[in-house]
mmCIF file of C-alpha atoms in Angstrom:
data_model
loop_
_atom_site.group_PDB
_atom_site.id
_atom_site.type_symbol
_atom_site.label_atom_id
_atom_site.label_comp_id
_atom_site.label_asym_id
_atom_site.label_seq_id
_atom_site.Cartn_x
_atom_site.Cartn_y
_atom_site.Cartn_z
ATOM 1 C CA UNK C 1 136.048 171.284 134.532
ATOM 2 C CA UNK C 2 136.286 173.439 137.657
ATOM 3 C CA UNK C 3 135.595 172.038 140.763
ATOM 4 C CA UNK C 4 132.171 173.888 142.277
ATOM 5 C CA UNK C 5 132.912 176.261 145.163
ATOM 6 C CA UNK C 6 131.517 175.470 148.250
ATOM 7 C CA UNK C 7 129.931 178.356 149.643
ATOM 8 C CA UNK C 8 130.413 179.456 153.182
ATOM 9 C CA UNK C 9 127.444 181.783 154.411
ATOM 10 C CA UNK C 10 128.898 181.988 157.828
ATOM 11 C CA UNK C 11 131.957 183.819 156.857
ATOM 12 C CA UNK C 12 130.442 186.017 153.975
ATOM 13 C CA UNK C 13 126.947 186.662 155.385
ATOM 14 C CA UNK C 14 125.265 189.440 153.332
ATOM 15 C CA UNK C 15 126.283 192.544 151.202
ATOM 16 C CA UNK C 16 128.133 195.241 153.660
ATOM 17 C CA UNK C 17 129.508 198.754 153.295
ATOM 18 C CA UNK C 18 133.110 199.723 154.249
ATOM 19 C CA UNK C 19 133.131 201.431 157.656
ATOM 20 C CA UNK C 20 135.242 204.700 158.018
ATOM 21 C CA UNK C 21 139.021 203.624 158.555
ATOM 22 C CA UNK C 22 141.528 205.542 160.303
ATOM 23 C CA UNK C 23 144.915 206.436 159.268
ATOM 24 C CA UNK C 24 147.927 203.787 160.036
ATOM 25 C CA UNK C 25 151.208 204.756 160.004
ATOM 26 C CA UNK C 26 153.328 202.721 157.291
ATOM 27 C CA UNK C 27 156.251 201.509 159.377
ATOM 28 C CA UNK C 28 154.612 201.354 162.660
ATOM 29 C CA UNK C 29 151.447 199.871 164.431
ATOM 30 C CA UNK C 30 148.509 202.483 164.597
ATOM 31 C CA UNK C 31 147.993 204.633 167.399
ATOM 32 C CA UNK C 32 144.416 202.611 167.829
ATOM 33 C CA UNK C 33 144.789 199.132 168.359
ATOM 34 C CA UNK C 34 144.136 196.881 165.583
ATOM 35 C CA UNK C 35 141.004 194.819 165.938
ATOM 36 C CA UNK C 36 143.228 191.570 165.192
ATOM 37 C CA UNK C 37 146.743 191.095 165.077
ATOM 38 C CA UNK C 38 146.700 187.681 163.476
ATOM 39 C CA UNK C 39 145.689 187.229 160.058
ATOM 40 C CA UNK C 40 145.916 184.164 157.852
ATOM 41 C CA UNK C 41 146.197 184.710 154.008
ATOM 42 C CA UNK C 42 145.573 181.785 151.331
ATOM 43 C CA UNK C 43 148.033 182.100 148.308
ATOM 44 C CA UNK C 44 148.507 179.549 145.227
ATOM 45 C CA UNK C 45 152.161 179.124 144.603
ATOM 46 C CA UNK C 46 154.124 181.568 146.968
ATOM 47 C CA UNK C 47 157.390 181.055 145.192
ATOM 48 C CA UNK C 48 156.438 182.568 142.095
ATOM 49 C CA UNK C 49 156.725 186.169 140.987
ATOM 50 C CA UNK C 50 153.109 186.498 140.839
ATOM 51 C CA UNK C 51 152.909 186.906 144.494
ATOM 52 C CA UNK C 52 156.575 188.656 144.977
ATOM 53 C CA UNK C 53 155.142 191.603 146.624
ATOM 54 C CA UNK C 54 153.642 189.195 149.432
ATOM 55 C CA UNK C 55 156.820 187.601 149.791
ATOM 56 C CA UNK C 56 158.647 190.973 150.501
ATOM 57 C CA UNK C 57 156.148 192.396 153.074
ATOM 58 C CA UNK C 58 156.813 189.041 154.791
ATOM 59 C CA UNK C 59 160.558 188.779 154.181
ATOM 60 C CA UNK C 60 161.431 192.480 155.164
ATOM 61 C CA UNK C 61 159.065 192.468 158.160
ATOM 62 C CA UNK C 62 156.649 194.861 156.748
ATOM 63 C CA UNK C 63 153.714 193.117 158.127
ATOM 64 C CA UNK C 64 155.181 193.017 161.630
ATOM 65 C CA UNK C 65 156.085 196.643 161.576
ATOM 66 C CA UNK C 66 152.406 197.296 161.304
ATOM 67 C CA UNK C 67 152.054 195.029 164.379
ATOM 68 C CA UNK C 68 150.552 192.226 162.322
ATOM 69 C CA UNK C 69 151.389 188.260 162.667
ATOM 70 C CA UNK C 70 150.589 187.105 159.217
ATOM 71 C CA UNK C 71 150.118 183.279 158.654
ATOM 72 C CA UNK C 72 150.679 182.651 154.941
ATOM 73 C CA UNK C 73 148.952 179.260 153.751
ATOM 74 C CA UNK C 74 150.464 178.187 150.572
ATOM 75 C CA UNK C 75 148.538 175.880 147.828
ATOM 76 C CA UNK C 76 149.148 174.311 144.570
ATOM 77 C CA UNK C 77 147.383 176.946 142.521
ATOM 78 C CA UNK C 78 145.202 179.743 142.940
ATOM 79 C CA UNK C 79 141.891 177.895 142.727
ATOM 80 C CA UNK C 80 142.955 175.510 145.529
ATOM 81 C CA UNK C 81 143.810 178.893 147.975
ATOM 82 C CA UNK C 82 140.537 180.533 146.785
ATOM 83 C CA UNK C 83 138.665 177.189 148.001
ATOM 84 C CA UNK C 84 140.196 177.259 151.337
ATOM 85 C CA UNK C 85 139.337 181.097 151.603
ATOM 86 C CA UNK C 86 135.547 180.096 150.666
ATOM 87 C CA UNK C 87 135.466 177.253 153.094
ATOM 88 C CA UNK C 88 136.402 179.691 156.023
ATOM 89 C CA UNK C 89 140.287 178.402 156.193
ATOM 90 C CA UNK C 90 141.783 181.713 155.866
ATOM 91 C CA UNK C 91 141.026 185.802 156.550
ATOM 92 C CA UNK C 92 141.988 186.706 152.998
ATOM 93 C CA UNK C 93 143.073 185.541 149.937
ATOM 94 C CA UNK C 94 146.170 186.605 147.660
ATOM 95 C CA UNK C 95 144.789 185.830 144.243
ATOM 96 C CA UNK C 96 143.480 186.817 140.921
ATOM 97 C CA UNK C 97 141.142 189.619 140.822
ATOM 98 C CA UNK C 98 138.885 187.833 138.471
ATOM 99 C CA UNK C 99 138.021 185.385 141.424
ATOM 100 C CA UNK C 100 136.188 188.535 142.939
ATOM 101 C CA UNK C 101 133.723 188.253 139.934
ATOM 102 C CA UNK C 102 133.394 184.487 140.434
ATOM 103 C CA UNK C 103 132.466 184.913 144.033
ATOM 104 C CA UNK C 104 130.033 187.875 143.435
ATOM 105 C CA UNK C 105 128.452 185.636 140.670
ATOM 106 C CA UNK C 106 127.645 183.177 143.443
ATOM 107 C CA UNK C 107 126.220 185.526 145.936
ATOM 108 C CA UNK C 108 129.488 185.879 148.104
ATOM 109 C CA UNK C 109 130.211 189.397 148.545
ATOM 110 C CA UNK C 110 133.938 190.255 148.702
ATOM 111 C CA UNK C 111 136.255 193.054 148.024
ATOM 112 C CA UNK C 112 139.592 193.584 146.579
ATOM 113 C CA UNK C 113 141.472 196.070 148.609
ATOM 114 C CA UNK C 114 145.034 196.486 147.490
ATOM 115 C CA UNK C 115 146.822 195.539 144.053
ATOM 116 C CA UNK C 116 149.847 193.539 143.826
ATOM 117 C CA UNK C 117 149.976 193.118 140.040
ATOM 118 C CA UNK C 118 148.628 195.243 137.059
ATOM 119 C CA UNK C 119 149.094 192.591 134.381
ATOM 120 C CA UNK C 120 148.329 188.687 135.003
ATOM 121 C CA UNK C 121 152.105 187.253 134.134
ATOM 122 C CA UNK C 122 150.887 184.298 132.656
ATOM 123 C CA UNK C 123 152.746 183.189 129.736
ATOM 124 C CA UNK C 124 151.534 180.253 127.467
ATOM 125 C CA UNK C 125 154.563 178.149 125.936
ATOM 126 C CA UNK C 126 154.184 175.242 123.279
ATOM 127 C CA UNK C 127 156.709 172.177 123.844
ATOM 128 C CA UNK C 128 159.365 172.093 121.027
ATOM 129 C CA UNK C 129 159.874 168.464 121.872
ATOM 130 C CA UNK C 130 156.105 167.139 121.483
ATOM 131 C CA UNK C 131 154.826 169.782 119.082
ATOM 132 C CA UNK C 132 157.666 170.792 116.783
ATOM 133 C CA UNK C 133 155.063 171.489 113.764
ATOM 134 C CA UNK C 134 153.270 173.995 115.713
ATOM 135 C CA UNK C 135 151.792 176.382 113.164
ATOM 136 C CA UNK C 136 149.194 178.489 115.760
ATOM 137 C CA UNK C 137 146.741 177.783 118.228
ATOM 138 C CA UNK C 138 144.773 175.563 115.982
ATOM 139 C CA UNK C 139 147.617 173.009 116.418
ATOM 140 C CA UNK C 140 146.336 172.418 119.926
ATOM 141 C CA UNK C 141 143.406 170.678 119.220
ATOM 142 C CA UNK C 142 143.810 167.190 120.804
ATOM 143 C CA UNK C 143 146.873 168.464 122.650
ATOM 144 C CA UNK C 144 147.354 168.307 126.615
ATOM 145 C CA UNK C 145 148.184 171.849 128.057
ATOM 146 C CA UNK C 146 149.263 172.295 131.728
ATOM 147 C CA UNK C 147 147.555 174.900 134.094
ATOM 148 C CA UNK C 148 148.352 175.240 137.727
ATOM 149 C CA UNK C 149 144.724 174.241 138.771
ATOM 150 C CA UNK C 150 141.241 174.477 136.987
ATOM 151 C CA UNK C 151 139.901 177.809 137.577
ATOM 152 C CA UNK C 152 143.319 179.470 138.037
ATOM 153 C CA UNK C 153 144.449 182.757 136.265
ATOM 154 C CA UNK C 154 146.578 180.080 134.144
ATOM 155 C CA UNK C 155 143.398 178.205 133.159
ATOM 156 C CA UNK C 156 141.526 181.430 132.550
ATOM 157 C CA UNK C 157 144.383 183.075 130.119
ATOM 158 C CA UNK C 158 144.111 179.324 128.401
ATOM 159 C CA UNK C 159 140.839 179.246 127.904
ATOM 160 C CA UNK C 160 140.308 182.900 126.677
ATOM 161 C CA UNK C 161 143.275 182.273 124.065
ATOM 162 C CA UNK C 162 141.359 179.034 122.654
ATOM 163 C CA UNK C 163 137.996 180.855 122.598
ATOM 164 C CA UNK C 164 139.248 183.579 120.511
ATOM 165 C CA UNK C 165 140.979 180.879 118.035
ATOM 166 C CA UNK C 166 137.503 179.138 117.940
ATOM 167 C CA UNK C 167 138.372 176.239 120.138
ATOM 168 C CA UNK C 168 136.222 174.750 122.680
ATOM 169 C CA UNK C 169 137.668 173.585 126.159
ATOM 170 C CA UNK C 170 136.381 170.015 124.721
ATOM 171 C CA UNK C 171 138.793 170.376 121.863
ATOM 172 C CA UNK C 172 141.973 169.985 124.285
ATOM 173 C CA UNK C 173 142.942 168.157 127.557
ATOM 174 C CA UNK C 174 143.823 170.587 130.700
ATOM 175 C CA UNK C 175 146.117 168.857 133.172
ATOM 176 C CA UNK C 176 146.365 170.443 136.412
ATOM 177 C CA UNK C 177 150.476 170.340 137.005
ATOM 178 C CA UNK C 178 150.773 172.948 139.893
ATOM 179 C CA UNK C 179 153.581 175.604 139.868
ATOM 180 C CA UNK C 180 157.328 175.479 139.981
ATOM 181 C CA UNK C 181 159.026 171.968 139.557
ATOM 182 C CA UNK C 182 156.002 170.015 139.197
ATOM 183 C CA UNK C 183 155.002 172.073 136.052
ATOM 184 C CA UNK C 184 158.537 172.154 134.929
ATOM 185 C CA UNK C 185 158.841 168.193 135.199
ATOM 186 C CA UNK C 186 155.354 167.544 133.274
ATOM 187 C CA UNK C 187 156.611 169.637 130.584
ATOM 188 C CA UNK C 188 159.934 168.034 130.191
ATOM 189 C CA UNK C 189 158.688 164.588 130.649
ATOM 190 C CA UNK C 190 156.282 165.063 127.796
ATOM 191 C CA UNK C 191 153.220 164.499 129.711
ATOM 192 C CA UNK C 192 151.795 167.882 128.411
ATOM 193 C CA UNK C 193 152.322 169.381 125.092
ATOM 194 C CA UNK C 194 151.977 173.211 126.350
ATOM 195 C CA UNK C 195 151.916 174.804 129.510
ATOM 196 C CA UNK C 196 150.147 178.295 130.734
ATOM 197 C CA UNK C 197 152.510 179.213 133.896
ATOM 198 C CA UNK C 198 154.229 182.022 135.381
ATOM 199 C CA UNK C 199 157.727 183.071 136.282
ATOM 200 C CA UNK C 200 160.392 181.887 136.897
ATOM 201 C CA UNK C 201 159.359 178.644 135.108
ATOM 202 C CA UNK C 202 158.408 180.346 132.119
ATOM 203 C CA UNK C 203 161.487 181.965 131.578
ATOM 204 C CA UNK C 204 163.783 179.183 132.457
ATOM 205 C CA UNK C 205 161.657 177.291 129.702
ATOM 206 C CA UNK C 206 162.162 179.803 126.990
ATOM 207 C CA UNK C 207 165.983 180.358 127.497
ATOM 208 C CA UNK C 208 166.653 176.538 127.299
ATOM 209 C CA UNK C 209 164.657 176.810 124.122
ATOM 210 C CA UNK C 210 162.131 173.968 125.262
ATOM 211 C CA UNK C 211 158.957 175.985 124.798
ATOM 212 C CA UNK C 212 157.835 178.434 121.919
ATOM 213 C CA UNK C 213 156.084 181.249 123.522
ATOM 214 C CA UNK C 214 152.527 182.207 122.093
ATOM 215 C CA UNK C 215 151.136 184.280 124.711
ATOM 216 C CA UNK C 216 152.797 186.544 127.161
ATOM 217 C CA UNK C 217 151.006 188.782 129.671
ATOM 218 C CA UNK C 218 154.021 189.886 131.693
ATOM 219 C CA UNK C 219 154.025 193.264 130.227
ATOM 220 C CA UNK C 220 151.019 195.894 129.822
ATOM 221 C CA UNK C 221 151.129 195.829 126.252
ATOM 222 C CA UNK C 222 151.095 192.046 126.040
ATOM 223 C CA UNK C 223 148.351 191.843 128.701
ATOM 224 C CA UNK C 224 146.151 194.253 126.831
ATOM 225 C CA UNK C 225 146.546 192.231 123.667
ATOM 226 C CA UNK C 226 145.288 189.258 125.186
ATOM 227 C CA UNK C 227 142.301 190.990 127.360
ATOM 228 C CA UNK C 228 141.764 193.851 125.565
ATOM 229 C CA UNK C 229 142.461 196.353 128.239
ATOM 230 C CA UNK C 230 144.088 196.783 131.453
ATOM 231 C CA UNK C 231 143.694 193.580 133.357
ATOM 232 C CA UNK C 232 144.071 193.674 137.352
ATOM 233 C CA UNK C 233 145.877 190.445 138.343
ATOM 234 C CA UNK C 234 146.769 189.523 142.206
ATOM 235 C CA UNK C 235 145.557 191.418 144.878
ATOM 236 C CA UNK C 236 144.439 190.944 148.313
ATOM 237 C CA UNK C 237 140.552 190.158 149.040
ATOM 238 C CA UNK C 238 138.457 189.586 151.749
ATOM 239 C CA UNK C 239 135.032 189.238 152.532
ATOM 240 C CA UNK C 240 133.189 192.831 152.700
ATOM 241 C CA UNK C 241 132.139 191.703 156.239
ATOM 242 C CA UNK C 242 135.650 191.182 157.471
ATOM 243 C CA UNK C 243 136.765 194.591 155.781
ATOM 244 C CA UNK C 244 133.803 196.470 157.829
ATOM 245 C CA UNK C 245 134.762 194.692 160.675
ATOM 246 C CA UNK C 246 138.520 194.986 160.777
ATOM 247 C CA UNK C 247 139.366 198.301 159.146
ATOM 248 C CA UNK C 248 142.609 199.056 160.872
ATOM 249 C CA UNK C 249 143.482 195.511 160.414
ATOM 250 C CA UNK C 250 143.237 195.802 156.559
ATOM 251 C CA UNK C 251 144.655 199.052 156.745
ATOM 252 C CA UNK C 252 147.985 197.634 158.341
ATOM 253 C CA UNK C 253 148.036 194.976 155.608
ATOM 254 C CA UNK C 254 147.446 197.190 152.941
ATOM 255 C CA UNK C 255 150.319 199.592 154.315
ATOM 256 C CA UNK C 256 152.665 196.581 154.157
ATOM 257 C CA UNK C 257 151.831 195.368 150.564
ATOM 258 C CA UNK C 258 152.234 199.140 149.078
ATOM 259 C CA UNK C 259 155.466 199.405 151.252
ATOM 260 C CA UNK C 260 156.695 196.232 149.472
ATOM 261 C CA UNK C 261 155.535 197.613 146.204
ATOM 262 C CA UNK C 262 157.477 200.730 146.479
ATOM 263 C CA UNK C 263 160.382 198.537 147.496
ATOM 264 C CA UNK C 264 160.189 196.869 144.186
ATOM 265 C CA UNK C 265 160.297 199.504 142.153
ATOM 266 C CA UNK C 266 163.686 200.699 142.856
ATOM 267 C CA UNK C 267 165.157 197.293 144.216
ATOM 268 C CA UNK C 268 168.659 196.158 142.704
ATOM 269 C CA UNK C 269 169.325 192.259 141.812
ATOM 270 C CA UNK C 270 171.277 192.034 144.807
ATOM 271 C CA UNK C 271 168.394 193.493 146.995
ATOM 272 C CA UNK C 272 166.238 190.890 145.518
ATOM 273 C CA UNK C 273 168.351 187.838 145.836
ATOM 274 C CA UNK C 274 168.842 188.605 149.518
ATOM 275 C CA UNK C 275 165.229 189.339 150.165
ATOM 276 C CA UNK C 276 163.562 186.192 148.814
ATOM 277 C CA UNK C 277 164.280 182.660 149.941
ATOM 278 C CA UNK C 278 166.981 180.348 148.423
ATOM 279 C CA UNK C 279 164.348 178.038 147.434
ATOM 280 C CA UNK C 280 162.476 180.247 144.971
ATOM 281 C CA UNK C 281 165.450 180.816 142.883
ATOM 282 C CA UNK C 282 165.200 177.066 141.125
ATOM 283 C CA UNK C 283 168.671 176.877 141.437
ATOM 284 C CA UNK C 284 169.722 179.748 139.414
ATOM 285 C CA UNK C 285 170.231 183.178 140.351
ATOM 286 C CA UNK C 286 170.814 184.599 136.871
ATOM 287 C CA UNK C 287 167.645 183.358 135.445
ATOM 288 C CA UNK C 288 165.875 184.224 138.647
ATOM 289 C CA UNK C 289 166.859 187.904 137.771
ATOM 290 C CA UNK C 290 166.207 187.825 133.973
ATOM 291 C CA UNK C 291 162.709 186.604 134.814
ATOM 292 C CA UNK C 292 162.349 189.537 137.373
ATOM 293 C CA UNK C 293 163.433 191.720 134.337
ATOM 294 C CA UNK C 294 160.711 190.401 132.221
ATOM 295 C CA UNK C 295 157.853 190.769 134.637
ATOM 296 C CA UNK C 296 158.753 193.849 136.403
ATOM 297 C CA UNK C 297 156.568 196.029 134.722
ATOM 298 C CA UNK C 298 153.581 194.053 135.871
ATOM 299 C CA UNK C 299 153.978 194.968 139.408
ATOM 300 C CA UNK C 300 151.634 197.406 140.518
ATOM 301 C CA UNK C 301 153.538 200.791 141.613
ATOM 302 C CA UNK C 302 151.038 201.904 144.295
ATOM 303 C CA UNK C 303 148.689 199.155 145.161
ATOM 304 C CA UNK C 304 145.615 200.945 143.342
ATOM 305 C CA UNK C 305 143.138 198.985 141.009
ATOM 306 C CA UNK C 306 142.668 200.970 137.582
ATOM 307 C CA UNK C 307 139.063 201.806 136.987
ATOM 308 C CA UNK C 308 138.536 200.366 133.925
ATOM 309 C CA UNK C 309 140.284 197.214 135.020
ATOM 310 C CA UNK C 310 137.164 195.413 136.716
ATOM 311 C CA UNK C 311 135.175 195.967 133.024
ATOM 312 C CA UNK C 312 138.187 194.470 131.614
ATOM 313 C CA UNK C 313 138.187 191.376 133.808
ATOM 314 C CA UNK C 314 134.467 191.186 133.209
ATOM 315 C CA UNK C 315 134.511 190.854 129.499
ATOM 316 C CA UNK C 316 137.271 188.257 129.507
ATOM 317 C CA UNK C 317 135.885 185.866 132.119
ATOM 318 C CA UNK C 318 132.146 186.089 130.511
ATOM 319 C CA UNK C 319 133.839 184.764 127.443
ATOM 320 C CA UNK C 320 135.049 181.772 129.351
ATOM 321 C CA UNK C 321 132.702 181.132 132.082
ATOM 322 C CA UNK C 322 129.134 180.498 131.091
ATOM 323 C CA UNK C 323 127.934 181.219 134.798
ATOM 324 C CA UNK C 324 129.081 184.808 134.617
ATOM 325 C CA UNK C 325 126.173 187.201 133.605
ATOM 326 C CA UNK C 326 127.821 190.651 132.835
ATOM 327 C CA UNK C 327 124.496 192.485 132.991
ATOM 328 C CA UNK C 328 124.002 191.173 137.008
ATOM 329 C CA UNK C 329 127.392 191.891 138.100
ATOM 330 C CA UNK C 330 128.002 195.043 140.266
ATOM 331 C CA UNK C 331 131.705 196.187 139.502
ATOM 332 C CA UNK C 332 131.873 198.695 142.314
ATOM 333 C CA UNK C 333 131.088 196.195 145.055
ATOM 334 C CA UNK C 334 134.041 194.362 143.903
ATOM 335 C CA UNK C 335 137.191 196.907 144.909
ATOM 336 C CA UNK C 336 138.162 199.690 147.101
ATOM 337 C CA UNK C 337 140.922 201.826 146.719
ATOM 338 C CA UNK C 338 140.633 203.502 149.904
ATOM 339 C CA UNK C 339 143.204 201.785 151.844
ATOM 340 C CA UNK C 340 145.732 201.952 149.051
ATOM 341 C CA UNK C 341 145.316 205.628 148.614
ATOM 342 C CA UNK C 342 145.874 206.182 152.379
ATOM 343 C CA UNK C 343 148.940 203.832 152.103
ATOM 344 C CA UNK C 344 150.621 205.795 149.243
ATOM 345 C CA UNK C 345 149.812 208.944 150.716
ATOM 346 C CA UNK C 346 151.302 208.152 153.947
ATOM 347 C CA UNK C 347 154.390 206.692 152.175
ATOM 348 C CA UNK C 348 155.011 210.405 150.589
ATOM 349 C CA UNK C 349 155.416 211.913 153.828
#
């Protein structure tokens, strides 16, 4: 069961509209000074491909080029990063778009302002070792399924698949296993029977024939099959009050991310290996590159949220979260493409 979020009213205040923003150059600090040069971003599992644009913006100095000193706070799973953000421990959260829906349903006004992933990249695999007789999702009844953390995207995908197969969450046992090596260890030790996680872990397990992939949202087609439409995934979001108060700072962050997205569209294997920390490769460069090939389509090309994406997210979340009341949600308040459009247009010049 997902732990309740603690609402920080000091951070989120009331619903505020965005102030007008000024143009910011994509590679240098804006002529007008930033409202603040130091910004903290909470993230849940930075070494995964889900957050690759954030890593590239950091590693290639795109944040610094915008005059920003970005402090990235890494947690074991998106739900924990979200809680840190809600508690006021970070200015911005890099996480799943559906978190903005959850926060709005709790009276917390937030906005996503740049998209990193246009598909969730979550893969669900069943262990060949502990469940060799798997014949469909009904085979998971009574079994243990690993997710990064309760309330995370990996948990949401798991819940959605089970609901559509006619299973209740009470029919299975979810286990928080984090990401990376902790998830690998949980699957390989037999402490879980299936795993809902992201790359490069899932590519490694599939290549070694340790899991049977039963759902794959690394491609636009696979994501649409699971969610029924375009599903916005990783994004940067902040309290509406923060965006209204710091528009040039938000624009600078967006510029850096969109520049990273553009870099990723054409980056070659050697470029990628030089850009990411060695520890991200899990000791296997070839596998890391193979995983990148599988999820590359999921990277947003321009940072813009698709207009029909928020509604897809709302439909999916309403299936798995009884606290979400679709008729009370104001989707237009959940995101803005204003900053991403400016960054995209500036990069064209």
